C-alpha angles and dihedrals in degrees: 000000000000124000110263131205113243121227118245088245097032129165091245091057096039091105088063104041095042089057099037114022093180090063089075092065094041096054104030095095097040117109114255117269115252111255117259125224087257091053091048091051091047091051091050091046092050090051091049096048091046091054094040096048093044091050093043092052090048087051089054090052103040110006097250121156106281100196114036101083096053092048091050095048103036119059100187120093094198092052091047090051092050091047092047091053091048089050091050092049092049091049095047102035106027104030094031087221098299137078102195116112093020135108114210145159143182131221092001119163111243115197128195097168121353095194092056093044091246102155141102143170118262116217094211135350129180132188119197143144118261125220090279092054093251118141110245133182130218122194125191126193109184116220123197102158137109095256124083112239116193118227094209119074088007111166094202093054090045089051091052093043090054092048092048091048090052090051091051092046091050086059090054097257135096141213 
């Protein structure tokens, strides 16, 4: 997983700029904060879950080895355990243990407005049809840090849901 630039009005900072719009102008010219040990671990865990989930989904489709690449690239047992659990949760709860009939992606760049810097990278998104044949979206943002992040009323998830819906609408569909 490569380091990515964040938009000025990114999904990951939506909880700040939706509550204090003036903060955008106050912080835009400040140098980036140095990463903490928690941020470093989260970055490693995101990279590990990206690799593990990608390889696991390929295993479901074609029988390839689902574990070898992550264990070769990530030398941190705790991070591998966190990523493995995230992969299992995604498989069981998001994919409902099958990939057929779904569109999905990882680490895709979702853009609301490029000029305003309104973009971010989604850890995992899935489009599928529910039991009433309605198209539904699922968005996952993996968290591995030391700070509790609520799932309900989450500005980052709302940002990504809006961006995904606009992408689907641009293709002439809806969710």
